Structure formats: C-alpha cells, structure tokens
mmCIF file of C-alpha atoms and ligand atoms in Angstrom:
data_model
loop_
_atom_site.group_PDB
_atom_site.id
_atom_site.type_symbol
_atom_site.label_atom_id
_atom_site.label_comp_id
_atom_site.label_asym_id
_atom_site.label_seq_id
_atom_site.Cartn_x
_atom_site.Cartn_y
_atom_site.Cartn_z
ATOM 1 C CA MET A 256 -0.347 -0.474 0.061
ATOM 2 C CA LYS A 257 1.204 3.693 -0.677
ATOM 3 C CA VAL A 258 1.995 5.129 2.464
ATOM 4 C CA ALA A 259 2.608 8.587 3.514
ATOM 5 C CA VAL A 260 5.114 8.532 6.941
ATOM 6 C CA PHE A 261 4.800 11.887 8.528
ATOM 7 C CA ASN A 262 7.185 12.805 11.692
ATOM 8 C CA THR A 263 10.109 10.346 10.321
ATOM 9 C CA LYS A 264 13.147 10.892 12.390
ATOM 10 C CA SER A 265 16.499 9.182 11.480
ATOM 11 C CA TYR A 266 15.279 5.940 13.269
ATOM 12 C CA ASP A 267 12.452 6.004 12.644
ATOM 13 C CA LYS A 268 13.078 5.776 8.084
ATOM 14 C CA GLU A 269 15.492 2.771 9.312
ATOM 15 C CA PHE A 270 13.549 0.524 11.430
ATOM 16 C CA LEU A 271 10.645 0.832 8.729
ATOM 17 C CA CYS A 272 12.447 0.165 5.170
ATOM 18 C CA LEU A 273 14.072 -2.927 7.094
ATOM 19 C CA SER A 274 11.037 -4.743 8.347
ATOM 20 C CA ASN A 275 9.468 -3.766 5.268
ATOM 21 C CA ALA A 276 11.276 -5.929 3.041
ATOM 22 C CA ASN A 277 9.368 -8.337 3.921
ATOM 23 C CA TYR A 278 5.432 -6.359 3.617
ATOM 24 C CA HIS A 279 6.641 -4.343 0.485
ATOM 25 C CA HIS A 280 4.608 -1.470 0.978
ATOM 26 C CA ASP A 281 5.114 1.587 -0.749
ATOM 27 C CA LEU A 282 6.703 4.159 1.700
ATOM 28 C CA THR A 283 7.163 7.944 1.562
ATOM 29 C CA PHE A 284 8.636 9.433 4.292
ATOM 30 C CA PHE A 285 8.380 13.109 5.514
ATOM 31 C CA GLU A 286 10.453 14.979 7.806
ATOM 32 C CA PRO A 287 6.908 17.487 9.401
ATOM 33 C CA HIS A 288 4.537 16.552 11.550
ATOM 34 C CA LEU A 289 1.127 15.911 10.133
ATOM 35 C CA SER A 290 -1.259 19.169 10.764
ATOM 36 C CA LEU A 291 -3.485 21.248 9.069
ATOM 37 C CA GLU A 292 -0.928 22.809 7.136
ATOM 38 C CA THR A 293 0.878 19.519 6.481
ATOM 39 C CA ALA A 294 -1.867 17.333 5.355
ATOM 40 C CA PRO A 295 -1.410 18.208 1.717
ATOM 41 C CA LEU A 296 1.781 16.003 1.657
ATOM 42 C CA ALA A 297 -0.571 13.100 2.136
ATOM 43 C CA ALA A 298 -2.686 13.594 -1.220
ATOM 44 C CA GLY A 299 -3.442 10.630 -2.836
ATOM 45 C CA TYR A 300 -1.681 8.302 -0.275
ATOM 46 C CA PRO A 301 -4.426 5.888 1.085
ATOM 47 C CA ALA A 302 -2.911 5.421 4.072
ATOM 48 C CA ILE A 303 -0.422 7.507 6.528
ATOM 49 C CA CYS A 304 1.357 6.381 8.944
ATOM 50 C CA VAL A 305 1.725 8.742 12.585
ATOM 51 C CA PHE A 306 3.475 9.048 15.538
ATOM 52 C CA VAL A 307 1.859 10.266 19.152
ATOM 53 C CA ASN A 308 3.028 14.283 18.632
ATOM 54 C CA ASP A 309 1.448 14.092 15.102
ATOM 55 C CA ILE A 310 -1.789 15.990 14.935
ATOM 56 C CA LEU A 311 -5.403 14.326 14.035
ATOM 57 C CA ASP A 312 -8.470 16.571 14.960
ATOM 58 C CA ALA A 313 -11.624 16.512 12.468
ATOM 59 C CA SER A 314 -10.356 19.124 10.454
ATOM 60 C CA VAL A 315 -7.139 17.381 9.367
ATOM 61 C CA LEU A 316 -9.059 14.149 9.379
ATOM 62 C CA GLN A 317 -11.413 15.850 6.749
ATOM 63 C CA THR A 318 -8.637 17.205 4.826
ATOM 64 C CA LEU A 319 -7.033 13.471 4.600
ATOM 65 C CA SER A 320 -10.087 12.330 3.872
ATOM 66 C CA GLN A 321 -10.989 14.275 0.743
ATOM 67 C CA GLN A 322 -7.243 13.785 -0.594
ATOM 68 C CA GLY A 323 -8.220 9.980 -0.320
ATOM 69 C CA THR A 324 -6.653 8.705 2.873
ATOM 70 C CA LYS A 325 -8.762 6.061 4.456
ATOM 71 C CA LEU A 326 -5.934 4.286 6.338
ATOM 72 C CA ILE A 327 -3.841 6.120 10.108
ATOM 73 C CA ALA A 328 -1.892 3.728 11.149
ATOM 74 C CA LEU A 329 0.038 5.071 14.795
ATOM 75 C CA ARG A 330 3.542 3.741 15.067
ATOM 76 C CA CYS A 331 2.516 4.249 18.898
ATOM 77 C CA ALA A 332 0.400 3.033 21.582
ATOM 78 C CA GLY A 333 -1.692 5.942 22.293
ATOM 79 C CA TYR A 334 -4.001 7.822 20.540
ATOM 80 C CA ASN A 335 -5.679 10.556 22.447
ATOM 81 C CA ASN A 336 -3.783 12.681 19.470
ATOM 82 C CA VAL A 337 -7.278 11.574 17.460
ATOM 83 C CA ASP A 338 -10.425 12.667 17.037
ATOM 84 C CA LEU A 339 -11.771 8.627 17.114
ATOM 85 C CA GLU A 340 -15.242 10.114 16.094
ATOM 86 C CA ALA A 341 -14.342 12.100 13.320
ATOM 87 C CA ALA A 342 -12.268 9.505 11.888
ATOM 88 C CA GLN A 343 -15.112 7.196 12.051
ATOM 89 C CA SER A 344 -17.352 9.039 10.739
ATOM 90 C CA LEU A 345 -15.474 9.937 7.681
ATOM 91 C CA GLY A 346 -15.261 5.877 6.960
ATOM 92 C CA MET A 347 -11.520 5.433 8.136
ATOM 93 C CA THR A 348 -9.609 2.886 9.994
ATOM 94 C CA VAL A 349 -7.004 3.643 12.481
ATOM 95 C CA VAL A 350 -4.697 1.138 13.860
ATOM 96 C CA ARG A 351 -1.534 1.227 16.737
ATOM 97 C CA VAL A 352 1.082 -0.413 18.387
ATOM 98 C CA PRO A 353 -0.262 -1.381 21.742
ATOM 99 C CA ALA A 354 3.343 -2.117 23.410
ATOM 100 C CA TYR A 355 6.809 -2.564 22.113
ATOM 101 C CA SER A 356 9.292 -4.103 24.825
ATOM 102 C CA PRO A 357 8.489 -3.960 29.107
ATOM 103 C CA TYR A 358 12.134 -4.538 29.314
ATOM 104 C CA ALA A 359 13.391 -1.461 27.287
ATOM 105 C CA VAL A 360 11.526 0.754 30.053
ATOM 106 C CA ALA A 361 11.895 -1.352 32.910
ATOM 107 C CA GLU A 362 15.987 -1.327 32.520
ATOM 108 C CA TYR A 363 15.888 2.305 31.705
ATOM 109 C CA THR A 364 13.959 2.576 34.940
ATOM 110 C CA VAL A 365 16.481 0.786 36.898
ATOM 111 C CA GLY A 366 19.595 2.601 35.136
ATOM 112 C CA MET A 367 17.949 5.308 36.302
ATOM 113 C CA MET A 368 17.983 4.676 39.404
ATOM 114 C CA LEU A 369 21.951 3.758 39.595
ATOM 115 C CA ASP A 370 22.846 6.565 37.827
ATOM 116 C CA LEU A 371 20.911 9.097 40.399
ATOM 117 C CA ASN A 372 21.737 6.791 43.438
ATOM 118 C CA ARG A 373 25.933 7.249 42.482
ATOM 119 C CA LYS A 374 26.339 10.259 40.232
ATOM 120 C CA ILE A 375 27.484 8.525 37.709
ATOM 121 C CA HIS A 376 26.191 11.425 35.300
ATOM 122 C CA ARG A 377 27.663 14.126 37.561
ATOM 123 C CA ALA A 378 31.122 12.117 38.071
ATOM 124 C CA TYR A 379 31.011 11.639 34.179
ATOM 125 C CA SER A 380 30.966 15.803 33.708
ATOM 126 C CA ARG A 381 33.878 15.946 36.380
ATOM 127 C CA VAL A 382 36.207 13.176 35.254
ATOM 128 C CA ARG A 383 36.464 15.081 31.963
ATOM 129 C CA GLU A 384 37.081 18.921 33.579
ATOM 130 C CA GLY A 385 39.934 17.082 35.760
ATOM 131 C CA ASN A 386 37.957 16.879 38.508
ATOM 132 C CA PHE A 387 38.382 13.554 40.765
ATOM 133 C CA SER A 388 37.193 14.901 43.955
ATOM 134 C CA LEU A 389 34.546 12.213 45.011
ATOM 135 C CA GLU A 390 32.333 15.020 47.629
ATOM 136 C CA GLY A 391 28.841 14.853 46.871
ATOM 137 C CA LEU A 392 29.216 11.414 44.879
ATOM 138 C CA LEU A 393 28.219 9.708 48.191
ATOM 139 C CA GLY A 394 25.607 6.612 47.067
ATOM 140 C CA PHE A 395 23.765 3.963 49.399
ATOM 141 C CA ASP A 396 23.466 -0.180 48.570
ATOM 142 C CA PHE A 397 20.545 -1.013 47.346
ATOM 143 C CA TYR A 398 20.644 -4.474 48.783
ATOM 144 C CA GLY A 399 18.298 -4.328 51.626
ATOM 145 C CA LYS A 400 16.500 -1.053 50.625
ATOM 146 C CA THR A 401 12.636 -1.231 50.016
ATOM 147 C CA VAL A 402 11.062 -0.569 46.813
ATOM 148 C CA GLY A 403 7.596 0.746 45.882
ATOM 149 C CA ILE A 404 6.377 -0.134 42.552
ATOM 150 C CA LEU A 405 3.332 2.080 42.067
ATOM 151 C CA GLY A 406 1.719 -0.438 39.078
ATOM 152 C CA ILE A 407 2.593 -3.774 39.039
ATOM 153 C CA GLY A 408 1.970 -4.607 35.394
ATOM 154 C CA LYS A 409 4.334 -5.795 32.404
ATOM 155 C CA ILE A 410 6.772 -3.107 33.298
ATOM 156 C CA GLY A 411 6.634 -3.028 37.164
ATOM 157 C CA ALA A 412 6.877 -6.986 37.262
ATOM 158 C CA ILE A 413 10.165 -6.808 35.231
ATOM 159 C CA VAL A 414 11.699 -3.669 37.343
ATOM 160 C CA CYS A 415 10.691 -6.150 40.504
ATOM 161 C CA ARG A 416 12.511 -9.105 39.297
ATOM 162 C CA ILE A 417 15.651 -7.113 38.590
ATOM 163 C CA LEU A 418 15.292 -5.339 41.886
ATOM 164 C CA ASN A 419 14.750 -8.594 43.797
ATOM 165 C CA GLY A 420 18.460 -9.735 42.069
ATOM 166 C CA PHE A 421 19.661 -6.864 44.216
ATOM 167 C CA GLY A 422 18.067 -8.227 46.974
ATOM 168 C CA CYS A 423 15.937 -5.225 47.889
ATOM 169 C CA LYS A 424 12.220 -5.751 49.900
ATOM 170 C CA VAL A 425 9.596 -4.891 46.937
ATOM 171 C CA LEU A 426 6.283 -3.650 47.929
ATOM 172 C CA ALA A 427 3.755 -2.356 45.593
ATOM 173 C CA PHE A 428 0.232 -0.649 45.348
ATOM 174 C CA ASP A 429 -1.967 -1.971 42.138
ATOM 175 C CA PRO A 430 -5.546 -2.367 42.744
ATOM 176 C CA TYR A 431 -6.211 -5.036 40.072
ATOM 177 C CA ALA A 432 -3.659 -7.040 41.218
ATOM 178 C CA LYS A 433 -3.817 -10.112 41.824
ATOM 179 C CA PRO A 434 -3.212 -11.479 45.263
ATOM 180 C CA ALA A 435 -0.407 -14.706 43.352
ATOM 181 C CA ILE A 436 1.186 -11.664 41.829
ATOM 182 C CA GLN A 437 2.438 -11.646 45.401
ATOM 183 C CA GLU A 438 4.331 -15.347 45.263
ATOM 184 C CA GLU A 439 5.407 -15.324 42.093
ATOM 185 C CA LEU A 440 7.093 -12.166 42.008
ATOM 186 C CA ASP A 441 8.903 -12.204 45.755
ATOM 187 C CA LEU A 442 7.032 -9.052 46.845
ATOM 188 C CA ARG A 443 4.379 -7.521 49.483
ATOM 189 C CA LEU A 444 0.990 -6.203 48.107
ATOM 190 C CA VAL A 445 0.380 -3.041 50.099
ATOM 191 C CA SER A 446 -1.997 -0.224 50.385
ATOM 192 C CA LYS A 447 -1.039 3.147 48.569
ATOM 193 C CA GLU A 448 0.085 4.509 52.283
ATOM 194 C CA ALA A 449 1.881 1.541 53.211
ATOM 195 C CA LEU A 450 4.395 2.247 49.812
ATOM 196 C CA PHE A 451 4.302 5.667 50.416
ATOM 197 C CA ALA A 452 5.558 5.090 54.142
ATOM 198 C CA GLU A 453 7.904 2.644 53.855
ATOM 199 C CA SER A 454 9.643 2.607 50.545
ATOM 200 C CA ASP A 455 12.975 4.217 49.673
ATOM 201 C CA ILE A 456 12.922 4.375 46.505
ATOM 202 C CA ILE A 457 9.284 4.480 44.606
ATOM 203 C CA SER A 458 8.824 3.663 40.985
ATOM 204 C CA LEU A 459 5.554 4.850 39.021
ATOM 205 C CA HIS A 460 4.261 1.955 36.327
ATOM 206 C CA CYS A 461 0.555 2.564 36.676
ATOM 207 C CA PRO A 462 -1.136 4.387 33.375
ATOM 208 C CA LEU A 463 -2.539 7.905 33.290
ATOM 209 C CA THR A 464 -6.046 7.707 34.145
ATOM 210 C CA PRO A 465 -8.636 9.712 36.571
ATOM 211 C CA GLU A 466 -7.334 7.785 39.187
ATOM 212 C CA THR A 467 -2.945 8.045 38.911
ATOM 213 C CA PHE A 468 -3.736 11.831 37.436
ATOM 214 C CA HIS A 469 -1.135 13.343 40.500
ATOM 215 C CA ILE A 470 -1.004 10.186 42.626
ATOM 216 C CA ILE A 471 1.803 11.861 43.484
ATOM 217 C CA ASP A 472 1.133 15.121 45.365
ATOM 218 C CA ALA A 473 1.803 17.148 48.265
ATOM 219 C CA HIS A 474 -0.457 15.066 50.103
ATOM 220 C CA SER A 475 0.603 11.882 49.486
ATOM 221 C CA ILE A 476 5.068 13.395 48.849
ATOM 222 C CA GLU A 477 4.419 13.960 52.513
ATOM 223 C CA GLN A 478 3.128 10.616 53.658
ATOM 224 C CA MET A 479 6.637 9.411 52.200
ATOM 225 C CA LYS A 480 10.479 9.208 53.761
ATOM 226 C CA PRO A 481 13.038 11.813 54.040
ATOM 227 C CA GLY A 482 15.233 12.092 50.931
ATOM 228 C CA VAL A 483 13.188 9.246 49.267
ATOM 229 C CA MET A 484 13.879 8.481 45.613
ATOM 230 C CA LEU A 485 10.968 8.914 43.100
ATOM 231 C CA ILE A 486 11.117 7.493 39.872
ATOM 232 C CA ASN A 487 8.442 7.961 36.845
ATOM 233 C CA THR A 488 9.062 6.537 33.551
ATOM 234 C CA SER A 489 5.318 5.974 33.368
ATOM 235 C CA ARG A 490 3.556 9.436 32.043
ATOM 236 C CA GLY A 491 4.123 13.147 33.216
ATOM 237 C CA ALA A 492 0.828 13.518 35.074
ATOM 238 C CA VAL A 493 0.807 10.967 37.453
ATOM 239 C CA ILE A 494 2.914 13.222 38.854
ATOM 240 C CA ASP A 495 2.413 17.029 40.529
ATOM 241 C CA THR A 496 5.275 18.322 38.853
ATOM 242 C CA ARG A 497 4.971 21.850 41.306
ATOM 243 C CA ALA A 498 4.767 19.482 43.969
ATOM 244 C CA VAL A 499 7.653 17.573 43.923
ATOM 245 C CA ILE A 500 9.379 21.072 43.422
ATOM 246 C CA GLU A 501 8.187 21.712 46.850
ATOM 247 C CA GLY A 502 9.536 17.880 47.879
ATOM 248 C CA LEU A 503 13.080 18.468 46.383
ATOM 249 C CA LYS A 504 13.371 22.175 47.956
ATOM 250 C CA SER A 505 12.425 20.660 51.322
ATOM 251 C CA GLY A 506 14.814 17.652 51.157
ATOM 252 C CA LYS A 507 11.412 15.608 51.625
ATOM 253 C CA ILE A 508 12.661 14.408 48.131
ATOM 254 C CA GLY A 509 16.141 13.021 48.094
ATOM 255 C CA THR A 510 16.672 12.398 44.082
ATOM 256 C CA LEU A 511 13.865 12.697 41.173
ATOM 257 C CA GLY A 512 14.341 10.401 38.341
ATOM 258 C CA MET A 513 11.713 11.308 35.517
ATOM 259 C CA ASP A 514 11.516 10.489 32.129
ATOM 260 C CA VAL A 515 8.162 11.632 31.441
ATOM 261 C CA TYR A 516 6.720 15.087 32.328
ATOM 262 C CA GLU A 517 3.530 16.947 32.432
ATOM 263 C CA GLU A 518 3.979 19.334 29.501
ATOM 264 C CA GLU A 519 6.413 17.091 27.227
ATOM 265 C CA GLY A 520 4.901 18.145 24.373
ATOM 266 C CA ASP A 521 6.006 21.303 23.447
ATOM 267 C CA LEU A 522 9.666 19.827 24.706
ATOM 268 C CA PHE A 523 10.062 16.538 24.020
ATOM 269 C CA PHE A 524 11.711 14.681 20.764
ATOM 270 C CA GLN A 525 12.996 17.809 19.259
ATOM 271 C CA ASP A 526 16.277 19.831 19.186
ATOM 272 C CA LEU A 527 15.061 23.199 21.002
ATOM 273 C CA SER A 528 18.735 23.893 22.357
ATOM 274 C CA CYS A 529 19.309 26.700 20.569
ATOM 275 C CA GLN A 530 15.719 28.097 21.501
ATOM 276 C CA VAL A 531 14.636 29.724 25.180
ATOM 277 C CA ILE A 532 12.551 27.071 26.944
ATOM 278 C CA LYS A 533 9.981 29.312 28.135
ATOM 279 C CA ASP A 534 8.632 26.402 30.484
ATOM 280 C CA ASP A 535 9.559 27.982 33.930
ATOM 281 C CA VAL A 536 8.748 24.698 35.636
ATOM 282 C CA PHE A 537 10.647 22.612 33.961
ATOM 283 C CA THR A 538 13.408 24.862 33.919
ATOM 284 C CA ARG A 539 13.092 24.806 37.798
ATOM 285 C CA LEU A 540 13.650 21.236 37.435
ATOM 286 C CA LEU A 541 16.943 21.500 36.050
ATOM 287 C CA THR A 542 18.334 23.407 37.980
ATOM 288 C CA PHE A 543 18.183 20.441 41.088
ATOM 289 C CA PRO A 544 21.661 18.771 40.995
ATOM 290 C CA ASN A 545 19.359 15.911 42.539
ATOM 291 C CA VAL A 546 17.590 15.424 39.482
ATOM 292 C CA LEU A 547 17.798 13.463 36.048
ATOM 293 C CA ILE A 548 15.137 14.067 33.392
ATOM 294 C CA THR A 549 15.610 12.553 29.805
ATOM 295 C CA GLY A 550 12.964 13.395 27.145
ATOM 296 C CA HIS A 551 11.050 10.022 26.611
ATOM 297 C CA GLN A 552 13.528 7.806 25.951
ATOM 298 C CA ALA A 553 13.094 4.742 27.972
ATOM 299 C CA PHE A 554 11.138 3.167 25.663
ATOM 300 C CA PHE A 555 13.988 3.477 22.692
ATOM 301 C CA THR A 556 15.775 0.143 21.615
ATOM 302 C CA LYS A 557 16.556 -1.803 19.217
ATOM 303 C CA GLU A 558 14.021 -4.251 19.744
ATOM 304 C CA ALA A 559 11.047 -1.734 20.753
ATOM 305 C CA LEU A 560 11.513 0.268 17.381
ATOM 306 C CA THR A 561 11.681 -3.349 15.782
ATOM 307 C CA HIS A 562 8.656 -4.219 17.196
ATOM 308 C CA ILE A 563 7.120 -1.317 16.384
ATOM 309 C CA SER A 564 7.537 -1.561 13.028
ATOM 310 C CA GLU A 565 7.238 -4.915 12.120
ATOM 311 C CA THR A 566 3.337 -4.009 13.932
ATOM 312 C CA THR A 567 2.719 -0.959 12.048
ATOM 313 C CA LEU A 568 3.067 -2.712 8.743
ATOM 314 C CA SER A 569 1.866 -5.930 9.659
ATOM 315 C CA ASN A 570 -1.106 -4.311 10.835
ATOM 316 C CA ILE A 571 -1.306 -1.892 6.966
ATOM 317 C CA SER A 572 -1.044 -5.377 5.614
ATOM 318 C CA ASP A 573 -4.004 -6.511 7.324
ATOM 319 C CA ILE A 574 -5.940 -3.937 6.499
ATOM 320 C CA GLU A 575 -4.774 -3.970 2.665
ATOM 321 C CA ALA A 576 -6.026 -7.693 2.473
ATOM 322 C CA GLY A 577 -9.231 -7.292 4.200
ATOM 323 C CA ARG A 578 -8.198 -9.401 7.267
ATOM 324 C CA PRO A 579 -9.667 -8.473 10.734
ATOM 325 C CA CYS A 580 -6.379 -6.616 12.330
ATOM 326 C CA PRO A 581 -5.601 -7.401 15.780
ATOM 327 C CA ASN A 582 -4.534 -3.587 16.694
ATOM 328 C CA GLN A 583 -7.722 -1.393 15.132
ATOM 329 C CA ILE A 584 -9.135 1.231 17.561
ATOM 330 C CA LYS A 585 -12.518 1.574 17.405
ATOM 331 C CA ALA A 586 -13.999 4.861 18.602
ATOM 332 C CA GLU A 587 -16.015 3.435 21.411
ATOM 333 C CA ALA A 588 -12.936 2.567 23.674
ATOM 334 C CA SER A 589 -13.330 4.489 26.726
ATOM 335 C CA TYR A 590 -11.836 7.056 28.506
ATOM 336 C CA ALA A 591 -9.591 4.994 30.170
ATOM 337 C CA VAL A 592 -8.478 2.284 28.068
ATOM 338 C CA ALA A 593 -7.546 5.652 26.232
ATOM 339 C CA ALA A 594 -5.848 7.156 28.676
ATOM 340 C CA THR A 595 -4.021 3.861 29.468
ATOM 341 C CA ALA A 596 -2.866 3.468 25.415
ATOM 342 C CA SER A 597 -1.919 6.880 25.669
ATOM 343 C CA SER A 598 0.656 6.582 27.997
ATOM 344 C CA GLY A 599 2.233 4.010 26.767
ATOM 345 C CA HIS A 600 3.132 7.052 24.208
HETATM 346 P P1 NAI B 299 0.160 -2.180 31.910
HETATM 347 O O1 NAI B 299 -1.151 -2.179 31.611
HETATM 348 O O2 NAI B 299 0.978 -3.815 31.560
HETATM 349 O O3 NAI B 299 0.547 -2.463 33.636
HETATM 350 C C1 NAI B 299 -0.049 -0.986 34.547
HETATM 351 C C2 NAI B 299 -0.392 -1.385 35.798
HETATM 352 O O4 NAI B 299 -1.162 -0.406 36.236
HETATM 353 C C3 NAI B 299 -1.722 -2.617 35.994
HETATM 354 O O5 NAI B 299 -0.885 -3.343 36.528
HETATM 355 C C4 NAI B 299 -2.797 -1.560 36.428
HETATM 356 O O6 NAI B 299 -3.620 -2.638 37.423
HETATM 357 C C5 NAI B 299 -1.726 -1.298 37.259
HETATM 358 N N1 NAI B 299 -2.644 -0.001 37.465
HETATM 359 C C6 NAI B 299 -3.731 0.711 36.719
HETATM 360 N N2 NAI B 299 -3.972 1.851 37.972
HETATM 361 C C7 NAI B 299 -3.602 2.011 38.802
HETATM 362 C C8 NAI B 299 -3.762 2.733 39.914
HETATM 363 N N3 NAI B 299 -4.392 3.751 40.156
HETATM 364 N N4 NAI B 299 -2.684 2.670 40.739
HETATM 365 C C9 NAI B 299 -2.067 1.504 40.372
HETATM 366 N N5 NAI B 299 -2.216 0.440 39.889
HETATM 367 C C10 NAI B 299 -2.630 0.304 38.599
HETATM 368 O O7 NAI B 299 1.290 -1.455 31.212
HETATM 369 P P2 NAI B 299 2.657 -1.430 31.271
HETATM 370 O O8 NAI B 299 3.444 -1.996 29.611
HETATM 371 O O9 NAI B 299 3.458 -2.026 32.262
HETATM 372 O O10 NAI B 299 2.900 0.232 31.378
HETATM 373 C C11 NAI B 299 3.131 1.097 32.342
HETATM 374 C C12 NAI B 299 3.315 2.403 32.337
HETATM 375 O O11 NAI B 299 4.536 2.630 31.464
HETATM 376 C C13 NAI B 299 2.365 2.780 30.357
HETATM 377 O O12 NAI B 299 1.198 2.999 31.171
HETATM 378 C C14 NAI B 299 2.934 4.283 30.383
HETATM 379 O O13 NAI B 299 2.484 5.585 30.538
HETATM 380 C C15 NAI B 299 4.429 3.768 30.689
HETATM 381 N N6 NAI B 299 5.417 3.858 29.496
HETATM 382 C C16 NAI B 299 7.133 4.795 29.005
HETATM 383 C C17 NAI B 299 7.404 4.553 28.113
HETATM 384 C C18 NAI B 299 8.707 5.216 27.390
HETATM 385 O O14 NAI B 299 8.866 5.292 27.145
HETATM 386 N N7 NAI B 299 9.033 6.094 29.186
HETATM 387 C C19 NAI B 299 6.976 3.838 27.195
HETATM 388 C C20 NAI B 299 5.873 2.315 27.133
HETATM 389 C C21 NAI B 299 5.299 2.544 28.513
#
C-alpha cells in the first residue's frame, strides 16, 4: 500500500525500511509533523503513518479523507491525538502498536535509579574536567532497601524482578493485581499509604487515568520517607510537578528521575538547544543537582523499534488484505482505555 510516513526521524526510516523488506509497502517519508498545514503532503496516499505528537483532529482528518486517505497507522500505543469519532464518521480505519518492549522501559528505569544514586552523570562531567573529587557523590547500597512499585503490570513486574536480584525488598500498590503475584514476584502488595511510608525508592508504572492523575501530589509526598528516591518513567501527569519541586526544596524528595513530564508535548523529541525554553516549571527542575530528566527515551531500544515497525507494517497489511486487525481502534474505546494507551506513548 502507498503510505505517507509523517514526523520521520532517522531511526523511524531505518527501522521501517528494514521491516518493510517483508511487507513491500510503498513508503514515502516526510519530516514534518502532521498538521492542517502539512496534510496536503498526503494527497493521493491511501494510508498515512504517524506518531504520538502528530495532530489528527477533525479538520486534519477531513482534509486527509478528501485527499483519499482511508487508513491511519499509528506507530505508537497512544491515540489521544486522534479524533476517533471524526475518523469513524469519515469511514477511516485507525490502527496502533499496543505495546513494544516492557524490558526496554524496565531496564531504563533501573538505570535511572542506579545513576541517580551513585551520581554517575555528575561524575562523568567532573572527570572530563579533571575533577576527581568524590565530594557529593556518596550513594547507598541497593541491597536491603525497600522499593515501592506503583502499578505492577508488564513493566512494573520486570522492574521488580531486576530489583529482587539486587536483594531489595519490593512492595507494590496496584488495585487490580491478583494476590498470587506476591509469590510469583516475591513482593508484598500493600496500600498506597504503606508504600509511601515504607519505601526508600518509589517507581511509578501505572497508566494515566483519572485515578492516577497527580497520584504523587503534596499529600502523598508528605507521607514519604525523608530523602526518598522518586522515579517516573510512566506518564508525566501521574506526578504533580509543582508539588515535587516543593518536595525537592524541602529535602523530602532526595532524588528525582523523570523520563516523562506533564507538559512534554511542547518539548520532547525535538532539538530546542538553540531556543529559549519558556516552561518555567521545567526549567526550575533542571536547576536541581539531584534531578535527572530525560526526554521520553525509556522505550528507545532496537528491539522496541523493530517491534513498532513490524507491527505497524503488519497492521497495514491486515487492513489492505481485508483481514481482521487485532490492533484496530474503535471509536467507542473508553476514556480509561484511551488514557492507558496514551500513557505508553
Ligand atoms: P500495564 O498495563 O501492563 O501495567 C499497568 C499496571 O498499572 C496494571 O497492573 C494496572 O492494574 C496498574 N494500575 C492501574 N490503575 C492503577 C492505579 N490507580 N494505581 C496503581 N496501579 C494501577 O502497562 P505497562 O506496559 O507496564 O506500562 C506501564 C506504563 O509505562 C504505561 O502506562 C506508560 O505510562 C509507561 N510507558 C512508558 C514508556 C516510556 O518510554 N517512558 C514506554 C511505554 C510505556
């Protein structure tokens, strides 16, 4: 099928081209994001392939439909950027990649923990400047520490297994977890309050839903151990960033690792190094020496990108052949499902 690929980065092109050897779609790569201005690029393409920050509102979909596009292939899990009702009323099909690699995200999460604890990123800069002092680089042993995992799904479970290997005691809060998981993963299911009170390290792996929106706020921070390490590789809005800044200023939060940020849509996945960042909350976070922020890269492994490409192209083949596609999104998908999906990417 003829596919217009929007928002193409070098790695998207590389992995889609590699996988396409097995699917033989006719791919054309465009660098710009999809928007009302760039939608005309898709004229004559029955399918388009887009990412999380492309705009697929009713007016963009209307333009695409008038130009002959019938299939929207999302190379991500989230679809909160797609007006599904408009797509349905225009007779357009929307497909996505529901999950890529939980190992990628789990391993990255533990990497953030280790780096923050031993301040490896700071040591790296020091040594390059000829500063071999150890002042300020003191860490702690993970062995014997208590780690609280909020959301013990695919990623949370892998984080738990890795930390079990370090000799950590793992607690988890997940209202939907089955009790059997305790034996399976060698952890203890506890209340949210107990997790906050007992954990030396807290790692967030729940989806963003109305229930988990700002689940880390001033009240929950108040309940945590002084000097707690907080890691968020799930979804930015799970954390109330302003409350976390206060927690860092008071010393209640000892270290913070974030791969996601509430307002990341205006920042991440772009090179803004020659521009002034206007988000004062974000720039305040960057001033703390005990904060590590990365731009939503936890998923970014060869395996995950291979899976994204394979699934995207296979979804397109299914629709082209008129086969049922397990990854097709229907307009009636509930808010909770959409929020869960959008939290992946
Ligand atoms: P999953 O669906 O396997 O697990 C999520 C778990 O959270 C489930 O066990 C669910 O019961 C639990 N949960 C739901 N509501 C909860 C609540 N109110 N409190 C506590 N737990 C709750 O999802 P998976 O694959 O483990 O992904 C977890 C999150 O990781 C995603 O939702 C996404 O936000 C994030 N993610 C981040 C990526 C990155 O690159 N930084 C990439 C992919 C996912």
